[in-house]
């Protein structure tokens, strides 16, 4: 990748989610919160990169449902959905985003959070898993929200979207330092 390709920012603030479109990953809830902000007039993009999964109770693919339910937001550029790509090809998407979100309803210790923080990106994460442990201090190394608190995701997303570039860069730098201290090979060996 060229340096320009890797560091070129999106034309509007972009929140990246990468991973499978599974119910437990919080994708549907994330989009519901984003829609509230779009309907309030905030102009930002959610970019989803990942494979589709079946929602068993409905017998449909979640991605297909999203494309149908959010077609107007796709058409106007506020939602972009891409298929899975190899890990290394994610790097330009991560670096050009405003922040990365890990909105899981429940989770273990997701690589998506490690990759994003290691690359110096601010993260917006649910408290339901290892991603909250990685961030550790909300508003310093990323932002932690709680699905148990009504509207908390939407509130924290709006706060993130209203942060200055300098604040986001500082948070990303702190995230990189935090994840390196937690996950570096030397300490863990």
Coordinates of N, CA and C in Angstrom, one line a residue:
X1 N 0.8 -1.2 0.0 CA 0.0 0.0 0.0 C 0.9 1.2 0.0
X2 N 0.4 2.3 -0.7 CA 1.2 3.5 -0.6 C 0.8 4.3 0.6
X3 N 1.7 5.1 1.1 CA 1.4 5.9 2.3 C 0.1 6.7 2.1
X4 N -0.1 7.3 1.0 CA -1.3 8.1 0.7 C -2.6 7.2 0.8
X5 N -2.5 6.0 0.2 CA -3.7 5.1 0.3 C -4.0 4.7 1.7
X6 N -3.0 4.5 2.5 CA -3.2 4.1 3.9 C -3.7 5.2 4.8
X7 N -3.2 6.4 4.6 CA -3.5 7.5 5.5 C -4.7 8.4 5.1
X8 N -5.1 8.2 3.8 CA -6.2 9.1 3.3 C -7.5 8.9 4.1
X9 N -7.9 10.1 4.7 CA -9.1 10.0 5.5 C -10.4 10.0 4.6
X10 N -11.5 9.5 5.2 CA -12.7 9.4 4.5 C -13.3 10.8 4.3
X11 N -14.2 11.0 3.3 CA -14.8 12.3 3.1 C -15.7 12.8 4.2
X12 N -16.2 11.8 5.0 CA -17.0 12.2 6.2 C -16.6 11.2 7.3
X13 N -16.9 11.6 8.5 CA -16.4 10.8 9.7 C -17.0 9.4 9.4
X14 N -16.1 8.4 9.6 CA -16.5 7.0 9.3 C -16.2 6.1 10.5
X15 N -17.2 5.4 10.9 CA -17.0 4.4 12.0 C -17.0 3.0 11.4
X16 N -15.9 2.3 11.6 CA -15.7 1.0 11.0 C -16.1 -0.1 11.9
X17 N -16.8 -1.0 11.4 CA -17.0 -2.3 12.1 C -16.5 -3.4 11.1
X18 N -15.6 -4.2 11.6 CA -15.2 -5.4 10.8 C -15.3 -6.7 11.6
X19 N -15.9 -7.7 10.9 CA -16.2 -8.9 11.6 C -17.5 -9.5 11.0
X20 N -17.9 -10.6 11.4 CA -19.2 -11.2 10.9 C -20.4 -10.4 11.3
X21 N -21.4 -10.4 10.4 CA -22.6 -9.7 10.8 C -23.5 -10.7 11.5
X22 N -23.1 -10.9 12.8 CA -23.8 -11.9 13.7 C -24.6 -11.1 14.7
X23 N -25.7 -11.6 15.1 CA -26.5 -11.0 16.1 C -25.7 -10.7 17.4
X24 N -24.9 -11.6 17.8 CA -24.2 -11.4 19.1 C -23.1 -10.4 19.0
X25 N -22.8 -10.0 17.8 CA -21.7 -9.0 17.5 C -22.3 -7.6 17.7
X26 N -23.6 -7.4 17.9 CA -24.2 -6.1 18.1 C -24.4 -5.3 16.9
X27 N -24.3 -5.8 15.7 CA -24.4 -5.1 14.5 C -25.8 -4.4 14.3
X28 N -26.8 -5.2 14.6 CA -28.2 -4.7 14.5 C -28.5 -3.6 15.4
X29 N -28.0 -3.7 16.7 CA -28.2 -2.7 17.7 C -27.4 -1.4 17.3
X30 N -26.2 -1.6 16.8 CA -25.3 -0.5 16.4 C -26.0 0.3 15.3
X31 N -26.6 -0.4 14.3 CA -27.2 0.4 13.2 C -28.5 1.1 13.7
X32 N -29.2 0.5 14.7 CA -30.4 1.2 15.2 C -30.0 2.5 15.9
X33 N -28.9 2.4 16.7 CA -28.4 3.7 17.3 C -27.9 4.7 16.3
X34 N -27.2 4.2 15.2 CA -26.7 5.1 14.2 C -27.9 5.8 13.5
X35 N -28.9 5.0 13.2 CA -30.1 5.5 12.5 C -30.7 6.7 13.3
X36 N -30.7 6.6 14.6 CA -31.2 7.7 15.5 C -30.5 9.0 15.2
X37 N -29.1 8.8 15.1 CA -28.3 10.0 14.9 C -28.4 10.5 13.4
X38 N -28.6 9.6 12.5 CA -28.8 10.0 11.1 C -30.1 10.8 11.0
X39 N -31.1 10.3 11.7 CA -32.4 11.0 11.6 C -32.4 12.3 12.4
X40 N -31.4 12.5 13.3 CA -31.2 13.8 13.9 C -30.5 14.8 13.0
X41 N -29.9 14.3 11.9 CA -29.2 15.2 11.0 C -27.7 15.0 11.0
X42 N -27.2 14.1 11.8 CA -25.7 13.9 11.8 C -25.3 13.2 10.5
X43 N -24.3 13.6 9.8 CA -23.9 13.1 8.6 C -22.5 12.3 8.8
X44 N -22.6 11.0 8.9 CA -21.4 10.2 9.1 C -21.7 8.9 8.5
X45 N -20.6 8.1 8.3 CA -20.7 6.8 7.7 C -20.4 5.7 8.6
X46 N -21.2 4.6 8.5 CA -20.9 3.3 9.2 C -20.4 2.4 8.0
X47 N -19.2 1.9 8.2 CA -18.7 1.0 7.2 C -18.6 -0.4 7.8
X48 N -19.2 -1.4 7.2 CA -19.2 -2.8 7.7 C -18.4 -3.6 6.7
X49 N -17.4 -4.3 7.2 CA -16.7 -5.3 6.4 C -16.8 -6.6 7.1
X50 N -17.3 -7.6 6.4 CA -17.3 -8.9 7.0 C -18.3 -9.9 6.3
X51 N -18.3 -11.1 6.7 CA -19.1 -12.1 6.2 C -20.5 -12.1 6.8
X52 N -21.5 -12.6 6.0 CA -22.9 -12.6 6.4 C -23.2 -13.9 7.2
X53 N -24.1 -13.8 8.1 CA -24.6 -15.0 8.8 C -26.1 -15.1 8.8
X54 N -26.6 -16.3 9.1 CA -28.1 -16.5 9.1 C -28.6 -16.1 10.5
X55 N -29.7 -15.4 10.5 CA -30.4 -15.2 11.8 C -31.5 -16.3 11.8
X56 N -31.1 -17.3 12.6 CA -32.0 -18.5 12.7 C -33.4 -18.3 12.9
X57 N -33.8 -17.5 13.9 CA -35.3 -17.4 14.1 C -36.1 -16.9 12.8
X58 N -35.4 -16.1 12.0 CA -36.1 -15.6 10.8 C -35.7 -16.4 9.6
X59 N -34.6 -17.2 9.7 CA -34.2 -18.0 8.5 C -33.7 -17.1 7.4
X60 N -33.2 -15.9 7.7 CA -32.7 -15.0 6.6 C -31.3 -14.6 7.0
X61 N -30.5 -14.1 6.0 CA -29.2 -13.6 6.2 C -29.3 -12.2 6.8
X62 N -28.5 -11.9 7.9 CA -28.6 -10.6 8.5 C -28.2 -9.5 7.6
X63 N -27.1 -9.7 6.8 CA -26.7 -8.7 5.8 C -27.8 -8.3 4.8
X64 N -28.5 -9.4 4.3 CA -29.6 -9.1 3.4 C -30.7 -8.2 4.1
X65 N -31.0 -8.6 5.3 CA -32.0 -7.8 6.1 C -31.5 -6.4 6.2
X66 N -30.2 -6.2 6.6 CA -29.7 -4.8 6.8 C -29.8 -4.1 5.4
X67 N -29.4 -4.7 4.3 CA -29.4 -4.0 3.0 C -30.8 -3.6 2.7
X68 N -31.8 -4.4 3.0 CA -33.2 -4.0 2.8 C -33.7 -2.9 3.7
X69 N -33.4 -3.1 5.0 CA -34.0 -2.2 6.0 C -33.3 -0.8 5.9
X70 N -32.0 -0.8 5.5 CA -31.2 0.5 5.5 C -30.9 0.9 4.1
X71 N -31.7 0.5 3.1 CA -31.3 0.8 1.7 C -31.2 2.3 1.4
X72 N -32.0 3.2 2.1 CA -31.9 4.6 1.9 C -30.6 5.2 2.4
X73 N -30.1 4.6 3.5 CA -28.8 5.0 4.1 C -27.6 4.5 3.3
X74 N -27.8 3.4 2.6 CA -26.8 2.9 1.7 C -26.7 3.8 0.5
X75 N -27.9 4.1 0.0 CA -28.0 5.0 -1.2 C -27.4 6.3 -1.0
X76 N -27.6 6.9 0.2 CA -27.1 8.3 0.4 C -25.6 8.3 1.0
X77 N -25.0 7.1 1.1 CA -23.6 7.0 1.5 C -23.3 7.0 3.0
X78 N -24.4 6.9 3.8 CA -24.2 6.8 5.3 C -23.9 5.4 5.8
X79 N -24.2 4.4 4.9 CA -23.9 3.0 5.3 C -23.2 2.3 4.1
X80 N -22.1 1.7 4.3 CA -21.4 0.9 3.3 C -21.2 -0.5 3.8
X81 N -21.5 -1.5 3.0 CA -21.3 -2.9 3.4 C -20.4 -3.6 2.4
X82 N -19.3 -4.1 2.9 CA -18.3 -4.8 2.0 C -18.2 -6.3 2.5
X83 N -17.8 -7.1 1.6 CA -17.6 -8.6 2.0 C -16.3 -8.7 2.7
X84 N -16.1 -9.9 3.3 CA -14.8 -10.1 4.0 C -13.7 -9.9 3.1
X85 N -12.6 -9.4 3.7 CA -11.3 -9.3 3.0 C -10.2 -9.8 3.9
X86 N -9.0 -10.2 3.3 CA -7.9 -10.7 4.1 C -7.5 -9.6 5.2
X87 N -7.0 -10.1 6.3 CA -6.6 -9.2 7.4 C -5.7 -8.0 7.0
X88 N -4.7 -8.3 6.2 CA -3.8 -7.2 5.8 C -4.5 -6.1 5.0
X89 N -5.5 -6.5 4.2 CA -6.2 -5.6 3.4 C -7.1 -4.7 4.2
X90 N -7.3 -5.0 5.5 CA -8.1 -4.2 6.4 C -7.4 -3.0 6.8
X91 N -6.0 -3.0 6.8 CA -5.2 -1.9 7.3 C -5.6 -0.5 6.8
X92 N -5.7 -0.4 5.5 CA -6.1 1.0 5.0 C -7.5 1.4 5.5
X93 N -8.4 0.4 5.6 CA -9.8 0.8 6.1 C -9.7 1.2 7.5
X94 N -8.9 0.5 8.3 CA -8.8 0.9 9.8 C -8.2 2.3 9.9
X95 N -7.0 2.5 9.2 CA -6.3 3.8 9.3 C -7.1 5.0 8.7
X96 N -7.9 4.8 7.7 CA -8.7 5.9 7.2 C -10.0 6.2 7.9
X97 N -10.3 5.3 8.8 CA -11.6 5.5 9.6 C -11.4 6.5 10.7
X98 N -12.4 7.1 11.2 CA -12.4 8.0 12.3 C -12.2 7.2 13.6
X99 N -12.9 6.0 13.7 CA -12.8 5.2 14.8 C -13.3 3.8 14.4
X100 N -13.0 2.8 15.2 CA -13.5 1.4 15.0 C -14.4 1.1 16.2
X101 N -15.5 0.4 15.9 CA -16.4 0.0 17.0 C -16.4 -1.6 17.1
X102 N -16.5 -2.0 18.3 CA -16.7 -3.4 18.6 C -17.9 -3.4 19.5
X103 N -19.1 -3.5 18.9 CA -20.4 -3.4 19.7 C -21.0 -4.7 20.2
X104 N -20.2 -5.7 20.4 CA -20.7 -7.0 20.7 C -21.6 -7.0 22.0
X105 N -22.6 -7.9 21.9 CA -23.5 -8.1 23.1 C -22.7 -8.9 24.1
X106 N -22.0 -9.9 23.6 CA -21.0 -10.6 24.4 C -19.9 -11.0 23.5
X107 N -18.7 -11.1 24.1 CA -17.5 -11.3 23.4 C -16.4 -11.9 24.3
X108 N -15.3 -12.4 23.6 CA -14.2 -12.9 24.4 C -13.1 -11.8 24.5
X109 N -12.0 -11.9 23.7 CA -10.9 -11.0 23.7 C -10.6 -10.7 22.2
X110 N -11.4 -9.9 21.5 CA -11.4 -9.8 20.1 C -10.2 -9.2 19.4
X111 N -9.7 -10.0 18.4 CA -8.6 -9.5 17.6 C -8.9 -8.1 17.0
X112 N -10.1 -7.9 16.6 CA -10.5 -6.6 15.9 C -10.1 -5.5 16.8
X113 N -10.3 -5.6 18.1 CA -9.9 -4.5 19.0 C -8.4 -4.4 19.1
X114 N -7.7 -5.5 19.2 CA -6.2 -5.5 19.3 C -5.7 -4.8 18.0
X115 N -6.1 -5.2 16.8 CA -5.6 -4.7 15.6 C -5.8 -3.2 15.5
X116 N -7.0 -2.7 15.9 CA -7.4 -1.3 15.8 C -6.6 -0.5 16.7
X117 N -6.5 -0.9 18.0 CA -5.7 -0.1 18.9 C -4.2 -0.1 18.6
X118 N -3.7 -1.3 18.1 CA -2.3 -1.4 17.7 C -2.0 -0.4 16.6
X119 N -3.0 -0.1 15.7 CA -2.8 0.8 14.6 C -3.1 2.2 15.1
X120 N -3.4 2.4 16.3 CA -3.6 3.8 16.9 C -4.9 4.4 16.6
X121 N -5.9 3.6 16.5 CA -7.3 4.1 16.2 C -8.1 4.1 17.5
X122 N -8.9 5.2 17.7 CA -9.8 5.2 18.8 C -10.9 4.1 18.6
X123 N -11.3 3.5 19.7 CA -12.3 2.4 19.6 C -13.5 2.8 20.5
X124 N -14.7 2.4 20.0 CA -15.9 2.5 20.7 C -16.4 1.1 21.0
X125 N -16.3 0.7 22.2 CA -16.5 -0.7 22.5 C -17.6 -0.9 23.6
X126 N -18.3 -2.1 23.5 CA -19.2 -2.5 24.6 C -18.5 -3.0 25.8
X127 N -19.1 -2.9 26.9 CA -18.4 -3.4 28.1 C -18.5 -4.9 28.3
X128 N -19.2 -5.5 27.3 CA -19.5 -6.9 27.4 C -18.4 -7.8 26.8
X129 N -17.2 -7.7 27.3 CA -16.2 -8.6 26.8 C -14.8 -8.0 27.0
X130 N -13.8 -8.7 26.4 CA -12.4 -8.4 26.6 C -12.1 -7.0 26.0
X131 N -12.9 -6.5 25.1 CA -12.6 -5.2 24.5 C -12.6 -4.1 25.6
X132 N -13.5 -4.2 26.5 CA -13.6 -3.2 27.6 C -12.3 -3.3 28.5
X133 N -11.8 -4.6 28.7 CA -10.6 -4.7 29.4 C -9.4 -4.1 28.7
X134 N -9.4 -4.2 27.4 CA -8.3 -3.7 26.5 C -8.3 -2.1 26.7
X135 N -9.5 -1.5 26.6 CA -9.6 -0.1 26.7 C -9.3 0.4 28.1
X136 N -9.8 -0.3 29.1 CA -9.6 -0.1 30.5 C -10.1 1.3 31.0
X137 N -9.7 2.4 30.4 CA -10.1 3.7 30.9 C -10.8 4.4 29.8
X138 N -12.2 4.5 30.0 CA -13.0 5.2 29.0 C -12.6 6.6 28.8
X139 N -12.6 7.1 27.6 CA -12.3 8.5 27.2 C -10.8 8.8 27.3
X140 N -10.0 7.8 27.6 CA -8.6 7.9 27.5 C -8.0 7.1 26.4
X141 N -8.3 5.8 26.4 CA -7.8 4.8 25.4 C -8.9 4.4 24.4
X142 N -10.1 4.9 24.6 CA -11.2 4.6 23.7 C -12.5 4.9 24.5
X143 N -13.6 4.5 24.1 CA -14.9 4.8 24.8 C -15.6 3.5 25.0
X144 N -16.0 3.3 26.2 CA -16.8 2.1 26.6 C -18.2 2.5 26.8
X145 N -19.1 1.7 26.2 CA -20.6 1.9 26.4 C -21.2 0.7 27.0
X146 N -22.4 0.8 27.4 CA -23.1 -0.4 28.1 C -24.4 -0.6 27.4
X147 N -24.6 -1.7 26.8 CA -25.9 -2.1 26.2 C -27.1 -2.1 27.2
X148 N -26.7 -2.4 28.5 CA -27.7 -2.4 29.6 C -28.3 -1.1 29.9
X149 N -27.6 0.0 29.5 CA -28.1 1.4 29.7 C -28.8 1.9 28.5
X150 N -30.1 2.1 28.5 CA -30.8 2.5 27.3 C -30.2 3.8 26.7
X151 N -29.9 3.7 25.4 CA -29.4 4.8 24.7 C -27.9 5.1 24.9
X152 N -27.2 4.3 25.6 CA -25.8 4.6 25.9 C -24.9 4.5 24.7
X153 N -25.2 3.5 23.8 CA -24.4 3.5 22.6 C -24.5 4.7 21.8
X154 N -25.8 5.1 21.6 CA -26.1 6.3 20.7 C -25.4 7.5 21.3
X155 N -25.5 7.7 22.6 CA -25.0 8.9 23.3 C -23.4 8.9 23.1
X156 N -22.8 7.7 23.3 CA -21.3 7.7 23.2 C -20.9 7.8 21.7
X157 N -21.6 7.3 20.8 CA -21.3 7.5 19.4 C -21.4 8.9 19.0
X158 N -22.4 9.6 19.5 CA -22.6 11.0 19.2 C -21.4 11.8 19.8
X159 N -21.0 11.5 21.0 CA -19.9 12.2 21.6 C -18.6 12.0 20.8
X160 N -18.4 10.8 20.4 CA -17.2 10.5 19.6 C -17.2 11.3 18.2
X161 N -18.4 11.3 17.6 CA -18.5 12.0 16.3 C -18.3 13.5 16.5
X162 N -18.5 14.0 17.7 CA -18.3 15.5 17.9 C -16.9 15.8 18.5
X163 N -16.1 14.8 18.6 CA -14.7 15.1 19.1 C -13.9 15.7 18.0
X164 N -12.9 16.5 18.5 CA -12.0 17.1 17.5 C -11.0 16.1 17.0
X165 N -10.4 16.4 15.9 CA -9.4 15.5 15.3 C -8.2 15.3 16.3
X166 N -7.9 16.4 17.0 CA -6.8 16.3 18.0 C -7.1 15.4 19.1
X167 N -8.3 15.4 19.6 CA -8.8 14.6 20.7 C -8.8 13.1 20.3
X168 N -9.3 12.9 19.0 CA -9.3 11.5 18.5 C -7.9 11.0 18.3
X169 N -7.0 11.8 17.8 CA -5.6 11.4 17.6 C -4.9 11.0 18.9
X170 N -5.2 11.8 19.9 CA -4.6 11.6 21.3 C -5.2 10.3 21.8
X171 N -6.5 10.1 21.7 CA -7.1 8.8 22.2 C -6.5 7.6 21.4
X172 N -6.3 7.8 20.1 CA -5.7 6.7 19.3 C -4.3 6.4 19.8
X173 N -3.5 7.4 20.0 CA -2.1 7.2 20.5 C -2.1 6.5 21.9
X174 N -3.1 7.0 22.8 CA -3.2 6.3 24.1 C -3.6 4.8 23.9
X175 N -4.5 4.6 22.9 CA -4.9 3.2 22.7 C -3.8 2.3 22.2
X176 N -2.9 2.9 21.4 CA -1.8 2.1 20.9 C -0.8 1.8 22.1
X177 N -0.6 2.8 22.9 CA 0.3 2.5 24.1 C -0.3 1.5 25.0
X178 N -1.6 1.6 25.3 CA -2.3 0.7 26.2 C -2.3 -0.8 25.6
X179 N -2.6 -1.0 24.4 CA -2.6 -2.3 23.8 C -1.2 -2.9 23.8
X180 N -0.2 -2.1 23.5 CA 1.1 -2.6 23.5 C 1.5 -3.0 24.9
X181 N 1.2 -2.3 25.9 CA 1.5 -2.7 27.3 C 0.8 -3.9 27.7
X182 N -0.4 -4.2 27.2 CA -1.2 -5.3 27.6 C -0.9 -6.6 26.8
X183 N -0.6 -6.4 25.5 CA -0.4 -7.6 24.6 C 0.9 -7.8 24.0
X184 N 1.9 -7.1 24.4 CA 3.2 -7.2 23.8 C 3.9 -8.6 24.1
X185 N 4.6 -9.1 23.2 CA 5.2 -10.4 23.3 C 6.2 -10.5 24.5
X186 N 7.0 -9.5 24.7 CA 8.0 -9.6 25.7 C 7.4 -9.8 27.1
X187 N 6.5 -9.0 27.4 CA 5.9 -9.1 28.8 C 5.1 -10.4 28.9
X188 N 4.4 -10.8 27.9 CA 3.6 -12.0 28.0 C 4.4 -13.3 28.0
X189 N 5.5 -13.3 27.3 CA 6.4 -14.4 27.4 C 7.0 -14.5 28.8

